[in-house]
């Protein structure tokens, strides 16, 4: 069974870079039907998709984050990582890593079926 | 970007009653919609995809309906473990977008 676990600093200073890692266990990044995502959730608010990396290394990001985001895969460590540059207080949130699976059964479906427990990141001086 | 609107911020329901949670997309998304349940301090859990297909292990009291722009999650007979926040999410296009969530609370 796939398990995901986020890790990284819980406190980042304004204007600096937020860096998080997600470690995968019980599965492999080689499945071409899985995309590896970051999603965040400010306290008491909804979910915001940040971006994903495919097994090929191809990435896609949310335009709302204005080119501040990078996601990459390290298959040798069974990890994928996130950086967010030039952080402000608005980047304070719970950050989740999640797998999005593509499933075909007469129709094509995508869904986020595995999530890490999340890690809280605060931006403050 | 497809904007997802969950018009009910909170729904107060008694155990054993039915809860009906609406979700609207800003453009037609066919059946490319999923529902998630999130309890305090936990990550979201997939309930429904394809607008109406229950994920593995999801009880039959959860059902989804709709297509195009209007969708509904129905919980037929609420149990204590169902009191949580529910999010709809479109996967018609990227960026993936979620509704603001509907909290189902005990009446």
mmCIF file of C-alpha atoms in Angstrom:
data_model
loop_
_atom_site.group_PDB
_atom_site.id
_atom_site.type_symbol
_atom_site.label_atom_id
_atom_site.label_comp_id
_atom_site.label_asym_id
_atom_site.label_seq_id
_atom_site.Cartn_x
_atom_site.Cartn_y
_atom_site.Cartn_z
ATOM 1 C CA UNK A 1 0.000 0.000 0.000
ATOM 2 C CA UNK A 2 1.356 3.388 -1.016
ATOM 3 C CA UNK A 3 2.308 5.701 1.828
ATOM 4 C CA UNK A 4 3.513 9.277 1.532
ATOM 5 C CA UNK A 5 5.277 11.337 4.183
ATOM 6 C CA UNK A 6 6.151 15.033 4.014
ATOM 7 C CA UNK A 7 9.203 16.500 5.720
ATOM 8 C CA UNK A 8 10.919 19.847 5.967
ATOM 9 C CA UNK A 9 11.292 22.974 8.102
ATOM 10 C CA UNK A 10 8.190 24.194 9.872
ATOM 11 C CA UNK A 11 9.284 27.838 9.865
ATOM 12 C CA UNK A 12 10.579 29.922 6.969
ATOM 13 C CA UNK A 13 11.473 33.609 6.967
ATOM 14 C CA UNK A 14 9.757 36.022 4.577
ATOM 15 C CA UNK A 15 11.477 36.374 1.185
ATOM 16 C CA UNK A 16 13.321 33.086 1.684
ATOM 17 C CA UNK A 17 12.724 29.676 0.068
ATOM 18 C CA UNK A 18 10.383 27.001 1.379
ATOM 19 C CA UNK A 19 11.667 23.464 0.746
ATOM 20 C CA UNK A 20 9.759 20.252 1.387
ATOM 21 C CA UNK A 21 10.279 16.606 0.523
ATOM 22 C CA UNK A 22 7.790 13.774 0.160
ATOM 23 C CA UNK A 23 8.998 10.218 0.683
ATOM 24 C CA UNK A 24 7.177 7.351 -1.000
ATOM 25 C CA UNK A 25 6.982 3.885 0.521
ATOM 26 C CA UNK A 26 5.106 0.797 -0.623
ATOM 27 C CA UNK A 27 5.122 1.908 -4.238
ATOM 28 C CA UNK A 28 7.163 3.113 -7.166
ATOM 29 C CA UNK A 29 7.430 6.276 -9.248
ATOM 30 C CA UNK A 30 7.682 4.196 -12.419
ATOM 31 C CA UNK A 31 3.901 3.804 -12.856
ATOM 32 C CA UNK A 32 3.059 6.023 -15.796
ATOM 33 C CA UNK A 33 -0.530 6.427 -14.582
ATOM 34 C CA UNK A 34 0.517 8.272 -11.412
ATOM 35 C CA UNK A 35 1.278 11.949 -11.037
ATOM 36 C CA UNK A 36 3.006 13.216 -7.911
ATOM 37 C CA UNK A 37 1.490 16.396 -6.505
ATOM 38 C CA UNK A 38 1.746 19.090 -3.901
ATOM 39 C CA UNK A 39 -1.442 20.615 -2.456
ATOM 40 C CA UNK A 40 -1.663 23.212 0.296
ATOM 41 C CA UNK A 41 -4.305 24.371 2.731
ATOM 42 C CA UNK A 42 -4.140 27.572 4.791
ATOM 43 C CA UNK A 43 -5.595 27.179 8.255
ATOM 44 C CA UNK A 44 -9.388 27.003 8.171
ATOM 45 C CA UNK A 45 -9.507 27.325 4.410
ATOM 46 C CA UNK A 46 -9.792 25.214 1.279
ATOM 47 C CA UNK A 47 -7.342 23.216 -0.796
ATOM 48 C CA UNK A 48 -5.049 24.711 -3.445
ATOM 49 C CA UNK A 49 -3.278 22.553 -6.023
ATOM 50 C CA UNK A 50 0.359 23.667 -6.366
ATOM 51 C CA UNK A 51 1.645 21.393 -9.109
ATOM 52 C CA UNK A 52 2.822 17.942 -10.104
ATOM 53 C CA UNK A 53 5.703 15.953 -11.499
ATOM 54 C CA UNK A 54 5.202 12.949 -13.758
ATOM 55 C CA UNK A 55 7.410 9.841 -13.689
ATOM 56 C CA UNK A 56 9.119 11.226 -16.815
ATOM 57 C CA UNK A 57 10.129 14.330 -14.844
ATOM 58 C CA UNK A 58 7.719 16.594 -16.715
ATOM 59 C CA UNK A 59 6.131 19.186 -14.471
ATOM 60 C CA UNK A 60 3.040 21.380 -14.415
ATOM 61 C CA UNK A 61 2.375 24.224 -11.991
ATOM 62 C CA UNK A 62 -0.515 26.372 -10.866
ATOM 63 C CA UNK A 63 -0.207 29.773 -12.620
ATOM 64 C CA UNK A 64 -1.422 31.417 -9.401
ATOM 65 C CA UNK A 65 2.011 30.806 -7.880
ATOM 66 C CA UNK A 66 3.622 32.959 -10.551
ATOM 67 C CA UNK A 67 6.746 30.959 -11.360
ATOM 68 C CA UNK A 68 7.852 30.708 -7.732
ATOM 69 C CA UNK A 69 7.448 26.915 -7.624
ATOM 70 C CA UNK A 70 9.685 24.014 -8.619
ATOM 71 C CA UNK A 71 8.869 20.323 -8.195
ATOM 72 C CA UNK A 72 11.226 17.482 -9.073
ATOM 73 C CA UNK A 73 11.629 13.768 -8.653
ATOM 74 C CA UNK A 74 14.549 11.866 -7.092
ATOM 75 C CA UNK A 75 13.837 8.223 -7.886
ATOM 76 C CA UNK A 76 17.075 7.046 -6.247
ATOM 77 C CA UNK A 77 15.757 8.250 -2.893
ATOM 78 C CA UNK A 78 12.083 7.483 -3.622
ATOM 79 C CA UNK A 79 11.292 11.158 -3.032
ATOM 80 C CA UNK A 80 9.842 14.166 -4.765
ATOM 81 C CA UNK A 81 10.404 17.704 -3.621
ATOM 82 C CA UNK A 82 8.924 21.190 -3.648
ATOM 83 C CA UNK A 83 10.488 24.613 -3.428
ATOM 84 C CA UNK A 84 8.593 27.893 -3.253
ATOM 85 C CA UNK A 85 10.694 31.029 -3.648
ATOM 86 C CA UNK A 86 10.197 34.485 -2.174
ATOM 87 C CA UNK A 87 7.663 33.366 0.411
ATOM 88 C CA UNK A 88 5.266 35.690 2.217
ATOM 89 C CA UNK A 89 2.795 35.176 5.041
ATOM 90 C CA UNK A 90 0.269 34.051 2.410
ATOM 91 C CA UNK A 91 2.357 30.904 1.895
ATOM 92 C CA UNK A 92 1.687 29.821 5.482
ATOM 93 C CA UNK A 93 -0.291 26.588 5.185
ATOM 94 C CA UNK A 94 -0.462 22.854 5.691
ATOM 95 C CA UNK A 95 1.357 21.294 2.760
ATOM 96 C CA UNK A 96 0.294 17.865 1.508
ATOM 97 C CA UNK A 97 1.924 15.598 -1.018
ATOM 98 C CA UNK A 98 -0.512 13.420 -2.927
ATOM 99 C CA UNK A 99 -0.683 10.914 -5.736
ATOM 100 C CA UNK A 100 -3.090 11.572 -8.577
ATOM 101 C CA UNK A 101 -3.959 8.367 -10.384
ATOM 102 C CA UNK A 102 -5.256 8.050 -13.920
ATOM 103 C CA UNK A 103 -7.728 5.177 -14.237
ATOM 104 C CA UNK A 104 -9.435 4.040 -17.437
ATOM 105 C CA UNK A 105 -12.691 2.086 -17.367
ATOM 106 C CA UNK A 106 -14.790 3.034 -20.418
ATOM 107 C CA UNK A 107 -13.927 6.605 -19.459
ATOM 108 C CA UNK A 108 -10.760 8.183 -18.190
ATOM 109 C CA UNK A 109 -10.744 9.305 -14.583
ATOM 110 C CA UNK A 110 -8.260 11.130 -12.405
ATOM 111 C CA UNK A 111 -8.354 11.231 -8.637
ATOM 112 C CA UNK A 112 -6.120 11.991 -5.663
ATOM 113 C CA UNK A 113 -6.126 8.600 -3.976
ATOM 114 C CA UNK A 114 -3.115 8.737 -1.663
ATOM 115 C CA UNK A 115 -2.168 11.626 0.581
ATOM 116 C CA UNK A 116 0.531 12.283 3.116
ATOM 117 C CA UNK A 117 -0.551 13.442 6.587
ATOM 118 C CA UNK A 118 0.647 16.962 5.812
ATOM 119 C CA UNK A 119 3.281 19.267 7.255
ATOM 120 C CA UNK A 120 2.618 22.734 8.614
ATOM 121 C CA UNK A 121 4.804 25.535 7.303
ATOM 122 C CA UNK A 122 4.691 29.002 8.819
ATOM 123 C CA UNK A 123 6.251 32.043 7.179
ATOM 124 C CA UNK A 124 7.390 34.456 9.844
ATOM 125 C CA UNK A 125 10.423 36.465 10.840
ATOM 126 C CA UNK B 1 -9.274 28.183 -14.658
ATOM 127 C CA UNK B 2 -12.440 26.315 -13.657
ATOM 128 C CA UNK B 3 -13.875 27.820 -10.489
ATOM 129 C CA UNK B 4 -15.699 25.421 -8.178
ATOM 130 C CA UNK B 5 -18.385 26.820 -5.894
ATOM 131 C CA UNK B 6 -19.846 25.034 -2.906
ATOM 132 C CA UNK B 7 -22.722 27.297 -1.964
ATOM 133 C CA UNK B 8 -23.271 25.862 1.495
ATOM 134 C CA UNK B 9 -20.502 26.645 3.951
ATOM 135 C CA UNK B 10 -22.157 24.602 6.699
ATOM 136 C CA UNK B 11 -24.963 22.066 6.827
ATOM 137 C CA UNK B 12 -26.489 21.085 10.174
ATOM 138 C CA UNK B 13 -27.883 17.568 10.132
ATOM 139 C CA UNK B 14 -29.103 15.113 12.753
ATOM 140 C CA UNK B 15 -27.613 11.601 12.822
ATOM 141 C CA UNK B 16 -29.686 9.325 10.626
ATOM 142 C CA UNK B 17 -30.864 12.180 8.406
ATOM 143 C CA UNK B 18 -29.939 12.867 4.789
ATOM 144 C CA UNK B 19 -27.397 15.503 3.786
ATOM 145 C CA UNK B 20 -27.319 17.011 0.301
ATOM 146 C CA UNK B 21 -24.215 18.989 -0.650
ATOM 147 C CA UNK B 22 -24.220 21.004 -3.882
ATOM 148 C CA UNK B 23 -21.219 21.931 -6.025
ATOM 149 C CA UNK B 24 -21.179 24.075 -9.159
ATOM 150 C CA UNK B 25 -18.477 24.475 -11.809
ATOM 151 C CA UNK B 26 -17.943 27.767 -13.654
ATOM 152 C CA UNK B 27 -17.957 25.932 -16.989
ATOM 153 C CA UNK B 28 -19.087 22.540 -18.217
ATOM 154 C CA UNK B 29 -16.776 19.781 -16.987
ATOM 155 C CA UNK B 30 -18.775 16.690 -18.054
ATOM 156 C CA UNK B 31 -18.404 14.154 -15.229
ATOM 157 C CA UNK B 32 -14.801 15.078 -14.401
ATOM 158 C CA UNK B 33 -15.510 15.639 -10.727
ATOM 159 C CA UNK B 34 -14.357 14.079 -7.484
ATOM 160 C CA UNK B 35 -15.473 14.444 -3.871
ATOM 161 C CA UNK B 36 -13.260 14.256 -0.792
ATOM 162 C CA UNK B 37 -13.931 14.058 2.936
ATOM 163 C CA UNK B 38 -11.601 15.759 5.396
ATOM 164 C CA UNK B 39 -11.742 15.386 9.158
ATOM 165 C CA UNK B 40 -9.913 17.749 11.548
ATOM 166 C CA UNK B 41 -6.169 17.144 11.580
ATOM 167 C CA UNK B 42 -6.353 14.657 8.706
ATOM 168 C CA UNK B 43 -5.619 14.691 5.010
ATOM 169 C CA UNK B 44 -8.473 14.470 2.514
ATOM 170 C CA UNK B 45 -9.954 11.068 1.685
ATOM 171 C CA UNK B 46 -11.277 10.239 -1.782
ATOM 172 C CA UNK B 47 -14.990 9.389 -1.775
ATOM 173 C CA UNK B 48 -16.288 9.750 -5.327
ATOM 174 C CA UNK B 49 -14.792 10.160 -8.809
ATOM 175 C CA UNK B 50 -16.417 10.371 -12.221
ATOM 176 C CA UNK B 51 -19.130 12.366 -10.411
ATOM 177 C CA UNK B 52 -20.859 9.186 -9.215
ATOM 178 C CA UNK B 53 -18.402 6.306 -8.776
ATOM 179 C CA UNK B 54 -17.639 5.389 -5.189
ATOM 180 C CA UNK B 55 -13.977 4.826 -4.413
ATOM 181 C CA UNK B 56 -12.872 1.518 -2.934
ATOM 182 C CA UNK B 57 -14.144 1.020 0.594
ATOM 183 C CA UNK B 58 -16.551 3.972 0.600
ATOM 184 C CA UNK B 59 -19.912 3.071 2.185
ATOM 185 C CA UNK B 60 -22.988 2.916 -0.041
ATOM 186 C CA UNK B 61 -24.658 5.728 1.924
ATOM 187 C CA UNK B 62 -22.419 8.121 -0.037
ATOM 188 C CA UNK B 63 -23.616 8.871 -3.547
ATOM 189 C CA UNK B 64 -22.738 11.431 -6.179
ATOM 190 C CA UNK B 65 -24.717 12.779 -9.088
ATOM 191 C CA UNK B 66 -24.645 15.431 -11.756
ATOM 192 C CA UNK B 67 -22.818 16.354 -14.928
ATOM 193 C CA UNK B 68 -21.929 19.510 -16.805
ATOM 194 C CA UNK B 69 -21.893 22.272 -14.199
ATOM 195 C CA UNK B 70 -24.073 21.052 -11.317
ATOM 196 C CA UNK B 71 -23.195 18.233 -8.968
ATOM 197 C CA UNK B 72 -24.441 16.837 -5.687
ATOM 198 C CA UNK B 73 -23.003 14.657 -2.953
ATOM 199 C CA UNK B 74 -25.660 12.902 -0.909
ATOM 200 C CA UNK B 75 -25.131 11.120 2.384
ATOM 201 C CA UNK B 76 -28.286 9.082 2.819
ATOM 202 C CA UNK B 77 -28.248 8.439 6.567
ATOM 203 C CA UNK B 78 -25.591 10.295 8.492
ATOM 204 C CA UNK B 79 -23.462 8.425 10.968
ATOM 205 C CA UNK B 80 -21.290 10.038 13.609
ATOM 206 C CA UNK B 81 -18.133 9.430 11.580
ATOM 207 C CA UNK B 82 -19.527 11.401 8.633
ATOM 208 C CA UNK B 83 -19.373 14.778 10.362
ATOM 209 C CA UNK B 84 -16.522 16.407 8.457
ATOM 210 C CA UNK B 85 -15.753 18.863 5.671
ATOM 211 C CA UNK B 86 -16.475 17.797 2.083
ATOM 212 C CA UNK B 87 -14.719 19.199 -0.991
ATOM 213 C CA UNK B 88 -15.556 18.870 -4.645
ATOM 214 C CA UNK B 89 -12.709 19.012 -7.172
ATOM 215 C CA UNK B 90 -12.641 19.181 -10.955
ATOM 216 C CA UNK B 91 -10.165 17.294 -13.085
ATOM 217 C CA UNK B 92 -11.471 18.514 -16.439
ATOM 218 C CA UNK B 93 -8.355 20.616 -16.853
ATOM 219 C CA UNK B 94 -5.270 21.923 -15.081
ATOM 220 C CA UNK B 95 -4.885 23.661 -12.720
ATOM 221 C CA UNK B 96 -6.914 21.264 -10.624
ATOM 222 C CA UNK B 97 -9.334 23.303 -8.512
ATOM 223 C CA UNK B 98 -11.346 22.585 -5.403
ATOM 224 C CA UNK B 99 -14.493 24.065 -3.941
ATOM 225 C CA UNK B 100 -14.265 25.968 -0.665
ATOM 226 C CA UNK B 101 -15.754 23.023 1.224
ATOM 227 C CA UNK B 102 -19.013 22.283 3.049
ATOM 228 C CA UNK B 103 -18.864 21.424 6.724
ATOM 229 C CA UNK B 104 -21.408 18.853 7.857
ATOM 230 C CA UNK B 105 -22.057 19.432 11.540
ATOM 231 C CA UNK B 106 -24.278 17.799 14.106
ATOM 232 C CA UNK B 107 -27.644 19.493 14.531
#
